[in-house]
Coordinates of C-alpha atoms in Angstrom, one line a residue:
M1 CA -14.2 -23.9 18.9
R2 CA -16.7 -21.4 20.4
A3 CA -20.3 -21.5 19.4
S4 CA -22.9 -19.2 19.4
S5 CA -26.6 -18.2 18.4
A6 CA -25.8 -14.5 18.3
P7 CA -23.3 -12.8 15.7
V8 CA -20.0 -11.9 17.0
V9 CA -20.4 -8.6 15.4
A10 CA -23.8 -6.7 15.4
V11 CA -24.1 -3.1 13.7
D12 CA -27.5 -1.6 13.4
N13 CA -28.0 1.9 11.8
L14 CA -24.7 3.2 12.9
T15 CA -23.7 7.0 12.2
V16 CA -20.4 8.8 12.9
A17 CA -19.7 12.2 12.7
Y18 CA -16.9 14.5 13.5
R19 CA -17.3 18.1 14.9
A20 CA -14.7 20.7 13.4
R21 CA -14.9 24.4 13.4
R22 CA -18.4 24.9 13.8
Q23 CA -19.4 22.2 11.1
T24 CA -20.0 18.4 11.4
V25 CA -18.8 16.0 8.8
T26 CA -20.5 13.0 8.7
A27 CA -18.2 9.9 7.9
I28 CA -20.8 6.8 8.4
R29 CA -24.6 7.0 7.5
G30 CA -27.1 4.6 8.9
L31 CA -24.7 1.6 8.4
S32 CA -26.0 -2.0 9.3
F33 CA -24.1 -5.3 9.0
A34 CA -23.1 -8.4 11.0
V35 CA -20.7 -10.9 11.0
E36 CA -20.8 -14.7 12.4
A37 CA -18.2 -16.8 14.2
G38 CA -15.5 -17.8 12.0
E39 CA -16.7 -15.5 9.3
S40 CA -14.7 -13.5 7.5
Y41 CA -16.3 -10.1 6.1
G42 CA -14.9 -7.6 3.9
L43 CA -15.1 -3.8 3.7
V44 CA -14.3 -2.1 0.4
G45 CA -14.5 1.4 -0.9
E46 CA -12.4 4.3 -1.7
S47 CA -10.1 6.3 0.5
G48 CA -12.4 8.2 2.7
S49 CA -15.4 6.1 2.3
G50 CA -15.2 5.4 6.2
K51 CA -14.2 1.6 6.2
T52 CA -11.5 2.2 8.9
T53 CA -13.9 4.7 10.7
A54 CA -16.5 1.8 10.5
A55 CA -14.1 -0.6 12.1
M56 CA -12.8 1.6 14.9
A57 CA -16.4 2.4 16.1
L58 CA -16.2 -0.9 17.3
T59 CA -13.1 -0.6 19.4
R60 CA -13.8 3.0 20.4
Y61 CA -10.8 4.3 19.0
L62 CA -12.1 7.6 17.6
P63 CA -11.1 11.1 18.4
A64 CA -12.3 13.2 21.1
N65 CA -14.8 15.4 18.5
T66 CA -16.7 12.3 17.5
E67 CA -20.2 11.8 17.7
I68 CA -21.5 8.1 17.2
H69 CA -24.6 6.9 17.5
A70 CA -26.0 3.4 16.8
D71 CA -29.6 1.2 17.5
E72 CA -26.9 -1.5 18.1
L73 CA -23.0 -1.4 18.3
A74 CA -21.8 -5.0 19.9
V75 CA -19.0 -7.2 19.6
A76 CA -19.3 -10.7 21.4
G77 CA -22.7 -9.5 23.0
V78 CA -20.9 -6.8 24.6
P79 CA -22.7 -3.1 23.9
V80 CA -19.5 -1.1 22.8
L81 CA -21.2 2.1 23.4
G82 CA -22.4 1.6 27.1
L83 CA -18.8 0.9 28.1
D84 CA -17.0 3.2 30.9
G85 CA -13.2 3.6 30.8
H86 CA -12.3 0.5 32.8
A87 CA -14.6 -1.7 31.0
L88 CA -13.4 -0.6 27.4
R89 CA -10.0 -1.5 28.3
G90 CA -10.5 -5.1 29.2
F91 CA -12.9 -4.9 26.0
R92 CA -10.1 -3.9 23.9
S93 CA -7.7 -6.6 25.4
G94 CA -9.7 -9.6 25.6
T95 CA -12.5 -9.4 22.9
L96 CA -11.0 -8.1 20.0
A97 CA -7.9 -7.3 18.2
V98 CA -6.6 -5.0 15.3
V99 CA -3.9 -5.9 12.6
Y100 CA -2.8 -2.6 11.2
Q101 CA -1.6 -1.8 7.5
E102 CA 2.0 -1.0 8.8
P103 CA 3.4 -3.7 11.3
G104 CA 6.6 -1.6 11.5
L105 CA 4.7 1.1 13.3
A106 CA 3.0 -1.3 15.7
L107 CA 6.1 -2.7 17.0
N108 CA 8.3 -1.3 19.5
P109 CA 11.7 -1.0 17.9
T110 CA 13.8 -1.1 21.2
M111 CA 12.4 -4.5 22.1
P112 CA 13.2 -7.8 20.5
V113 CA 9.9 -9.2 19.1
G114 CA 10.0 -12.0 21.7
E115 CA 9.6 -9.6 24.5
Q116 CA 6.8 -7.9 23.0
I117 CA 4.7 -10.9 22.6
A118 CA 5.4 -12.0 26.1
E119 CA 4.4 -8.6 27.5
V120 CA 0.9 -9.2 26.2
Y121 CA 0.6 -12.5 28.2
R122 CA 2.2 -11.0 31.3
L123 CA -0.5 -8.2 31.1
H124 CA -3.1 -11.0 31.4
G125 CA -1.6 -12.6 34.4
A126 CA 0.7 -15.0 33.0
S127 CA 4.2 -15.7 34.8
R128 CA 7.3 -14.9 33.2
P129 CA 8.1 -18.6 32.6
R130 CA 4.5 -19.1 31.4
A131 CA 4.8 -15.9 29.3
R132 CA 7.8 -17.4 27.5
M133 CA 6.3 -20.8 26.6
S134 CA 3.5 -19.1 25.0
T135 CA 5.4 -16.6 23.1
L136 CA 7.6 -19.4 21.5
A137 CA 4.2 -21.4 20.8
A138 CA 2.5 -18.3 19.3
I139 CA 5.6 -17.6 17.2
E140 CA 5.8 -21.3 16.0
R141 CA 1.9 -20.8 15.2
V142 CA 2.4 -18.0 12.7
R143 CA 5.1 -20.5 10.9
L144 CA 8.1 -18.4 11.7
S145 CA 11.3 -20.4 12.7
P146 CA 13.1 -21.4 14.6
P147 CA 11.1 -19.7 17.2
R148 CA 13.9 -18.9 20.0
T149 CA 16.1 -17.6 17.2
I150 CA 12.9 -15.2 16.1
A151 CA 12.1 -14.1 19.5
K152 CA 15.5 -12.5 19.9
R153 CA 15.6 -10.4 17.0
Y154 CA 14.6 -6.7 17.0
P155 CA 11.6 -5.8 14.3
H156 CA 14.0 -4.0 12.1
E157 CA 15.8 -7.4 11.6
L158 CA 12.7 -8.6 10.1
S159 CA 11.3 -8.7 6.7
G160 CA 7.8 -6.9 6.2
G161 CA 6.1 -10.3 6.1
Q162 CA 7.8 -11.6 9.3
Q163 CA 6.9 -8.4 10.9
Q164 CA 3.3 -8.9 10.0
R165 CA 3.3 -12.3 11.4
I166 CA 4.4 -10.9 14.9
V167 CA 1.8 -8.6 14.8
I168 CA -0.7 -11.3 14.0
A169 CA 0.9 -13.6 16.9
M170 CA 0.4 -10.7 19.4
A171 CA -3.0 -10.1 18.3
L172 CA -4.1 -13.6 18.7
A173 CA -2.3 -14.2 22.0
N174 CA -5.7 -13.7 23.8
E175 CA -7.9 -15.7 21.4
P176 CA -10.0 -12.7 20.4
R177 CA -13.6 -13.1 19.3
L178 CA -13.0 -10.3 16.4
L179 CA -9.9 -9.6 14.3
I180 CA -9.9 -6.3 12.4
L181 CA -7.6 -6.2 9.6
D182 CA -7.0 -3.1 8.1
E183 CA -4.9 -3.3 5.0
P184 CA -2.5 -5.9 6.5
T185 CA -0.9 -6.8 3.0
T186 CA -0.7 -3.2 1.5
G187 CA 3.1 -2.9 1.6
L188 CA 3.8 -6.7 1.1
D189 CA 4.5 -8.5 -2.8
S190 CA 1.9 -11.0 -4.2
R191 CA 3.9 -14.1 -2.6
V192 CA 4.0 -12.7 0.5
E193 CA 0.9 -11.5 0.6
T194 CA -0.7 -14.7 -0.2
E195 CA 1.1 -16.6 2.7
I196 CA -0.2 -14.2 5.3
M197 CA -3.7 -14.5 4.3
A198 CA -3.4 -18.2 4.0
L199 CA -2.0 -18.0 7.5
I200 CA -4.9 -15.9 8.6
D201 CA -7.4 -18.4 6.9
S202 CA -6.0 -21.3 8.7
L203 CA -6.0 -19.7 12.1
Q204 CA -9.3 -18.4 11.6
A205 CA -10.6 -22.2 10.7
D206 CA -8.7 -23.3 13.9
L207 CA -9.8 -20.5 16.4
A208 CA -13.4 -19.9 14.9
F209 CA -12.7 -16.1 15.4
A210 CA -14.8 -13.4 13.2
S211 CA -12.9 -11.1 10.8
I212 CA -13.3 -8.0 9.2
L213 CA -11.0 -7.4 6.4
I214 CA -10.7 -3.6 5.4
S215 CA -8.8 -3.5 1.9
H216 CA -8.8 -1.4 -1.5
N217 CA -7.5 -4.7 -2.8
L218 CA -10.8 -6.4 -4.3
P219 CA -8.9 -9.6 -5.6
L220 CA -7.9 -10.2 -2.3
V221 CA -11.2 -9.9 -0.6
A222 CA -12.7 -11.9 -3.1
A223 CA -10.1 -14.7 -2.1
H224 CA -10.7 -14.5 1.6
C225 CA -13.9 -13.2 2.4
Q226 CA -17.5 -14.9 2.6
R227 CA -19.6 -11.7 2.5
I228 CA -18.5 -8.3 1.4
G229 CA -19.8 -4.6 2.1
V230 CA -19.3 -1.6 -0.4
L231 CA -19.1 1.7 1.4
R232 CA -19.2 5.1 -0.8
R233 CA -19.3 8.0 1.3
G234 CA -20.1 6.5 4.5
V235 CA -23.2 4.6 3.0
L236 CA -23.3 0.8 2.5
V237 CA -24.4 0.8 -1.1
E238 CA -24.3 -3.0 -1.7
E239 CA -23.7 -6.1 0.4
G240 CA -23.8 -9.9 -0.4
A241 CA -22.0 -13.2 -0.8
A242 CA -18.5 -12.3 -2.1
A243 CA -19.2 -14.0 -5.4
D244 CA -22.4 -12.1 -6.1
V245 CA -20.8 -8.9 -5.0
L246 CA -17.8 -9.0 -7.1
L247 CA -18.9 -10.9 -10.1
A248 CA -22.6 -9.6 -10.8
P249 CA -22.3 -6.3 -8.9
Q250 CA -25.4 -4.4 -8.8
H251 CA -24.7 -1.1 -7.9
P252 CA -22.7 1.4 -10.5
Y253 CA -20.2 2.4 -7.8
T254 CA -19.2 -1.3 -7.2
R255 CA -19.0 -1.6 -10.9
S256 CA -16.8 1.0 -11.5
L257 CA -14.3 0.0 -8.6
I258 CA -14.1 -3.5 -10.5
A259 CA -13.4 -1.5 -13.8
A260 CA -10.8 0.1 -12.2
L261 CA -8.7 -3.0 -11.5
P262 CA -5.8 -3.0 -13.7
D263 CA -5.9 -6.4 -15.9
I264 CA -2.8 -8.7 -15.2
T265 CA -3.4 -10.6 -18.4
A266 CA -3.4 -7.5 -20.6
A267 CA -0.5 -6.1 -22.5
R268 CA 0.6 -2.5 -22.1
G269 CA -1.0 -0.2 -24.8
P270 CA -3.2 2.4 -25.9
G271 CA -6.9 2.3 -24.7
R272 CA -6.0 0.6 -21.5
S273 CA -6.8 3.3 -19.0
A274 CA -8.5 2.2 -16.1
A275 CA -9.5 5.6 -15.0
A276 CA -11.4 5.9 -18.4
A277 CA -13.1 2.7 -17.6
V278 CA -14.4 4.1 -14.2
A279 CA -15.6 7.0 -16.0
A280 CA -17.3 5.0 -18.8
V281 CA -19.1 2.8 -16.2
A282 CA -20.1 6.1 -14.3
A283 CA -21.6 7.6 -17.4
A284 CA -23.5 4.7 -18.5
D285 CA -25.5 4.6 -15.4
G286 CA -25.8 8.4 -14.7
Q287 CA -23.8 8.3 -11.5
G288 CA -21.0 6.7 -9.7
T289 CA -18.1 8.2 -8.2
P290 CA -16.9 11.8 -9.4
A291 CA -13.3 12.4 -9.6
P292 CA -11.8 13.7 -6.4
A293 CA -10.7 17.5 -6.3
G294 CA -7.2 17.6 -7.9
A295 CA -8.0 14.9 -10.3
A296 CA -6.3 14.9 -13.5
P297 CA -8.4 16.0 -16.9
A298 CA -8.6 13.6 -19.5
Q299 CA -6.2 16.1 -21.6
A300 CA -4.2 18.3 -19.4
T301 CA -4.2 21.6 -20.5
G302 CA -1.1 23.1 -18.6
P303 CA 2.2 23.8 -20.3
T304 CA 4.9 21.0 -20.3
Q305 CA 8.5 21.7 -19.5
A306 CA 10.8 21.7 -22.3
T307 CA 12.9 18.4 -22.5
T308 CA 16.2 17.5 -24.0
F309 CA 15.3 13.7 -23.9
G310 CA 12.5 11.5 -25.0
P311 CA 11.5 10.0 -28.2
G312 CA 13.3 11.0 -31.3
R313 CA 16.5 12.0 -29.1
P314 CA 20.0 10.3 -29.4
S315 CA 19.7 6.5 -29.3
G316 CA 21.4 4.6 -26.4
P317 CA 20.7 4.0 -22.8
L318 CA 19.8 6.7 -20.3
V319 CA 21.1 4.9 -17.5
T320 CA 23.4 2.1 -17.4
V321 CA 24.1 -0.2 -14.2
E322 CA 27.0 -2.1 -14.1
H323 CA 27.9 -4.9 -11.5
V324 CA 26.2 -3.0 -8.6
T325 CA 26.7 -4.7 -5.0
K326 CA 25.4 -3.2 -1.9
R327 CA 26.2 -4.2 1.6
Y328 CA 24.5 -3.4 5.1
H329 CA 27.4 -4.9 7.3
R330 CA 27.5 -8.5 6.5
K331 CA 24.1 -8.5 4.7
V332 CA 24.3 -8.4 0.9
A333 CA 21.3 -6.2 -0.4
L334 CA 22.4 -6.2 -3.7
R335 CA 24.6 -8.9 -5.8
D336 CA 26.1 -7.9 -9.0
V337 CA 23.3 -6.1 -10.6
S338 CA 23.4 -4.9 -14.1
F339 CA 20.9 -3.7 -16.3
T340 CA 19.9 -0.4 -18.4
I341 CA 17.3 1.8 -18.9
G342 CA 16.1 3.4 -22.2
R343 CA 15.0 7.1 -23.0
A344 CA 11.6 7.3 -22.6
E345 CA 11.3 3.6 -21.4
V346 CA 9.4 2.3 -18.0
L347 CA 11.7 -0.2 -16.6
G348 CA 9.4 -2.3 -14.0
L349 CA 11.2 -3.5 -10.6
V350 CA 9.2 -6.6 -8.7
G351 CA 10.3 -8.8 -6.1
E352 CA 9.5 -9.7 -2.6
S353 CA 10.0 -7.4 0.6
G354 CA 13.4 -7.6 1.3
S355 CA 14.8 -8.4 -2.3
G356 CA 16.5 -5.0 -2.7
K357 CA 14.0 -3.2 -4.9
T358 CA 14.3 0.0 -3.0
T359 CA 17.8 -0.3 -2.2
L360 CA 18.8 -0.4 -5.9
G361 CA 16.1 2.7 -6.5
L362 CA 18.1 4.7 -4.1
S363 CA 21.4 3.5 -5.4
V364 CA 20.4 4.7 -8.9
A365 CA 18.9 8.1 -7.6
G366 CA 22.5 8.9 -5.8
L367 CA 20.9 8.6 -2.4
T368 CA 23.0 5.8 -1.2
G369 CA 26.4 4.4 -1.7
Y370 CA 27.2 1.1 -3.6
E371 CA 30.1 -0.8 -5.3
G372 CA 29.8 -1.1 -9.1
S373 CA 29.1 1.5 -11.5
I374 CA 26.0 3.5 -12.3
S375 CA 26.2 5.7 -15.2
F376 CA 23.6 8.5 -16.4
D377 CA 24.1 9.5 -20.0
V378 CA 27.9 8.7 -19.7
E379 CA 28.1 10.8 -16.4
D380 CA 28.8 8.7 -13.1
R381 CA 26.2 9.5 -10.8
R382 CA 28.6 9.7 -7.8
R383 CA 31.0 12.3 -9.4
S384 CA 29.1 15.3 -8.8
R385 CA 26.2 16.7 -6.8
K386 CA 25.2 18.7 -10.0
A387 CA 23.9 15.4 -11.4
L388 CA 21.2 14.9 -8.6
P389 CA 18.5 16.7 -10.0
R390 CA 18.9 14.6 -13.1
V391 CA 16.8 11.9 -11.1
Q392 CA 13.6 12.6 -8.9
V393 CA 12.0 10.0 -6.5
V394 CA 8.0 9.5 -5.9
F395 CA 8.0 7.5 -2.6
Q396 CA 5.3 5.1 -1.3
N397 CA 4.6 7.3 1.6
A398 CA 3.8 10.8 0.4
D399 CA 3.2 11.8 3.9
A400 CA 6.7 11.1 4.8
S401 CA 8.2 13.2 1.7
L402 CA 5.9 16.1 2.1
N403 CA 6.9 18.8 4.9
P404 CA 3.8 18.9 7.1
R405 CA 4.3 22.3 7.9
R406 CA 4.6 23.8 4.1
T407 CA 1.8 24.4 2.0
V408 CA 1.4 22.7 -1.6
R409 CA 2.5 26.0 -3.3
Q410 CA 5.4 26.4 -1.2
V411 CA 6.7 22.9 -1.7
L412 CA 6.2 23.2 -5.6
T413 CA 8.1 26.5 -5.4
R414 CA 10.8 25.2 -3.9
S415 CA 10.6 22.5 -5.9
I416 CA 11.1 24.6 -9.2
E417 CA 13.5 26.8 -7.8
L418 CA 15.8 23.8 -7.0
L419 CA 15.4 21.8 -10.3
G420 CA 15.7 25.2 -12.5
G421 CA 12.1 24.8 -13.7
T422 CA 10.4 27.6 -15.8
Q423 CA 6.9 26.9 -15.1
T424 CA 4.8 29.0 -12.4
V425 CA 3.2 26.7 -9.5
E426 CA -0.2 27.1 -11.2
E427 CA 1.4 26.0 -14.7
L428 CA 2.9 23.0 -12.8
G429 CA -0.3 22.0 -10.9
A430 CA -2.5 22.4 -14.1
S431 CA 0.2 19.9 -15.8
T432 CA 0.2 17.3 -13.2
G433 CA -3.4 17.5 -12.1
V434 CA -3.0 19.4 -8.8
S435 CA -6.1 22.0 -9.1
P436 CA -5.6 25.5 -7.8
D437 CA -7.6 24.8 -4.9
L438 CA -5.3 22.8 -3.4
L439 CA -2.1 25.0 -3.6
G440 CA -3.0 26.7 0.1
K441 CA -3.4 23.3 1.7
L442 CA -0.8 21.5 4.1
P443 CA -0.4 17.9 3.4
H444 CA -2.8 16.9 6.2
Q445 CA -5.6 18.4 4.7
L446 CA -5.3 16.3 1.2
S447 CA -6.4 13.0 0.3
G448 CA -3.8 9.9 -0.3
G449 CA -4.1 10.4 -4.2
Q450 CA -4.0 14.4 -3.7
K451 CA -0.5 13.8 -2.0
Q452 CA 0.9 11.6 -4.7
R453 CA -0.1 14.0 -7.3
V454 CA 1.9 16.9 -5.5
A455 CA 4.8 14.4 -5.1
I456 CA 4.6 13.8 -8.7
A457 CA 4.3 17.6 -9.8
R458 CA 7.3 18.0 -7.3
A459 CA 9.3 15.4 -9.3
F460 CA 8.1 17.4 -12.6
A461 CA 9.3 21.0 -11.3
G462 CA 12.1 20.9 -13.8
Q463 CA 13.8 19.1 -16.6
V464 CA 14.3 15.8 -15.3
P465 CA 14.6 12.7 -17.7
L466 CA 14.3 9.8 -15.2
V467 CA 11.8 9.5 -12.4
I468 CA 12.1 6.5 -10.0
C469 CA 8.4 5.6 -8.8
D470 CA 8.9 3.5 -5.5
E471 CA 5.6 1.8 -4.9
P472 CA 3.8 5.0 -5.5
T473 CA 0.1 3.4 -5.9
S474 CA 0.3 0.7 -3.1
A475 CA -1.7 2.7 -0.4
L476 CA -4.3 3.8 -2.8
D477 CA -7.7 2.4 -3.5
V478 CA -8.3 1.2 -7.2
S479 CA -9.9 4.4 -8.4
S480 CA -7.2 6.8 -7.1
Q481 CA -4.4 4.4 -8.1
A482 CA -6.1 4.4 -11.8
R483 CA -6.0 8.0 -12.1
L484 CA -2.5 8.4 -11.0
L485 CA -1.3 5.7 -13.2
D486 CA -3.0 7.3 -16.1
L487 CA -1.3 10.7 -14.9
L488 CA 2.3 9.0 -15.2
G489 CA 1.5 7.7 -18.5
E490 CA 0.3 11.1 -19.8
L491 CA 3.0 12.9 -18.3
Q492 CA 6.0 10.6 -20.1
E493 CA 3.8 10.9 -23.3
R494 CA 4.4 14.7 -23.1
T495 CA 8.0 14.9 -21.7
G496 CA 9.4 11.6 -22.7
V497 CA 10.6 11.1 -19.3
S498 CA 11.9 7.4 -18.2
Y499 CA 10.5 5.7 -15.2
L500 CA 12.1 3.0 -13.0
F501 CA 8.9 1.8 -11.5
I502 CA 9.1 -0.4 -8.2
S503 CA 6.1 -2.2 -7.1
H504 CA 4.9 -5.4 -5.8
D505 CA 1.8 -5.0 -7.7
L506 CA 2.2 -7.5 -10.7
A507 CA -1.0 -6.3 -12.3
V508 CA 0.2 -2.6 -12.1
V509 CA 3.8 -3.3 -13.2
R510 CA 2.3 -5.3 -16.1
Q511 CA 0.2 -2.3 -17.2
V512 CA 2.6 0.7 -17.1
S513 CA 6.3 -1.0 -18.1
D514 CA 8.1 -1.9 -21.1
R515 CA 10.3 -4.3 -19.5
I516 CA 10.3 -5.9 -16.1
G517 CA 13.3 -6.9 -13.8
V518 CA 12.8 -9.5 -11.1
L519 CA 15.0 -9.3 -8.0
Y520 CA 15.5 -12.4 -5.7
D521 CA 17.5 -12.0 -2.7
G522 CA 19.5 -9.0 -4.0
E523 CA 20.1 -10.7 -7.6
L524 CA 18.3 -9.7 -10.8
V525 CA 17.1 -13.1 -11.7
E526 CA 15.4 -12.2 -14.5
L527 CA 14.6 -9.1 -17.2
K528 CA 12.9 -9.2 -20.3
A529 CA 9.9 -7.7 -22.0
A530 CA 6.6 -7.0 -19.9
D531 CA 4.9 -9.5 -22.0
E532 CA 7.4 -12.1 -21.8
I533 CA 7.9 -12.0 -18.1
F534 CA 4.1 -13.1 -17.7
D535 CA 3.7 -15.4 -20.8
R536 CA 7.1 -17.5 -20.2
P537 CA 8.5 -16.6 -16.7
E538 CA 11.7 -18.7 -16.8
H539 CA 13.1 -18.5 -13.2
P540 CA 11.2 -20.2 -10.7
Y541 CA 10.7 -17.3 -8.6
T542 CA 9.5 -15.3 -11.5
Q543 CA 7.0 -18.1 -12.0
S544 CA 5.7 -18.1 -8.2
L545 CA 5.3 -14.1 -8.2
V546 CA 3.2 -14.5 -11.4
D547 CA 1.2 -17.5 -10.2
S548 CA 0.4 -15.9 -6.8
A549 CA -0.9 -12.5 -8.6
V550 CA -2.8 -14.4 -11.1
S551 CA -4.7 -16.9 -9.1
L552 CA -6.0 -13.6 -6.8
R553 CA -7.3 -12.1 -9.8
R554 CA -9.0 -15.4 -11.1
R555 CA -11.4 -15.0 -8.2
L556 CA -13.0 -12.0 -10.2
S557 CA -13.4 -14.0 -13.4
A558 CA -13.7 -17.7 -12.4

């Protein structure tokens, strides 16, 4: 274990600005903090608050149009701003490491994961036999077994949690002094999230590296960080011990973030708007975070597409899924799954990474083949392509689902044409919280929350009785998530739409769902009313999911 009197991370009066089109946008203003050896420091704040920019300043992974100034910016005593190209490469490879949000993007899909880990050791002078031995030890250290079998697998053959463990093994291959974790568990379910963070905590205790955890998940930060810094528009508005900041926040902005958290212990019902809680806190203090451009008003004024479904319509299920099985070669992704979705009902679907949630959603949407039967209002989904507009999907990654070369107006115009809508683009935007000033912009010019609003507007461009929401809020900060959930609830009240809501965040699922289904290894092991799932879980796997989710959130109320 290394010992040092100086902090591993020393940041004093850091300012970062981006030059663009004759103007300069300041992302970080006068930021100062320090992180000791063996300490975990959390950086929290809304999307665009500067969290990732602050961390990337420590690595010098910033665009060429960046202006960066600091009285001190050092890692392990190394002044980062004074490094030339050669020294910077050595610094990045040996002093610090970064674990990013998407492990699949950090791994080479054409190489077995063992070779990718071994490559790190070889780049630092290890012989091939030594690198192979170190690779197996690294895989075992991140608790993947059997190491030899795992080493031979390609990234696509591993689950999201397993991929993230491989990335952690690569990051720690050279025992860095600082580990930066940028939303490392965003795409993982609560149980795998708990396992990954417990692994990092254990490795940190053994190796004594410092860590910076960037996350919008406040319960996660509360559970794993000794100290927390809260960033708002590039300014550190609050800093202190995790318990002090999250249990007794002093700044209105911090209180608004905590107020926006969905309550896993509360049932679905009126008056539970997290966005309203954010607004209430901000109003009470006379400040806080204004709603970003494109945020939905409290009461939407845009016209509503006429519907032929929803409350008061004929009884009976809207969707009936019977004995659905899906195979990928020898892998069974879904095994004899049966359930119904009622009219104007929200059916939540939870389960760990690789349990089959997305595959089931794609099957219902008619986007993949399957065995069994999925009927939509007595019409087989596979029978006719004319049935496809009856289902729309809001995906987790809006970037991947929006055409980067089409403006918001072009995207929505095309959607109205395809779905047979009668609204104008402006009317559709007004009813889904997409403000007029966004219509001429391209996707890369929008925030994450704004992109998801466009994706939702596209789904509601015509008469669609079922919308499948596949992890629509997992990449958003708590305030953006709250606003988006409020929008989905408001749209359901006005249109009577049904949702299949897929998520690994049980607090979000409980907030929005009437019933919840639990998938485990491709099987639907439990399906009942949302409150009963949380109050009286029957299956051991359901119990483990609920326990993992509740234990994290208890840190904010203990």
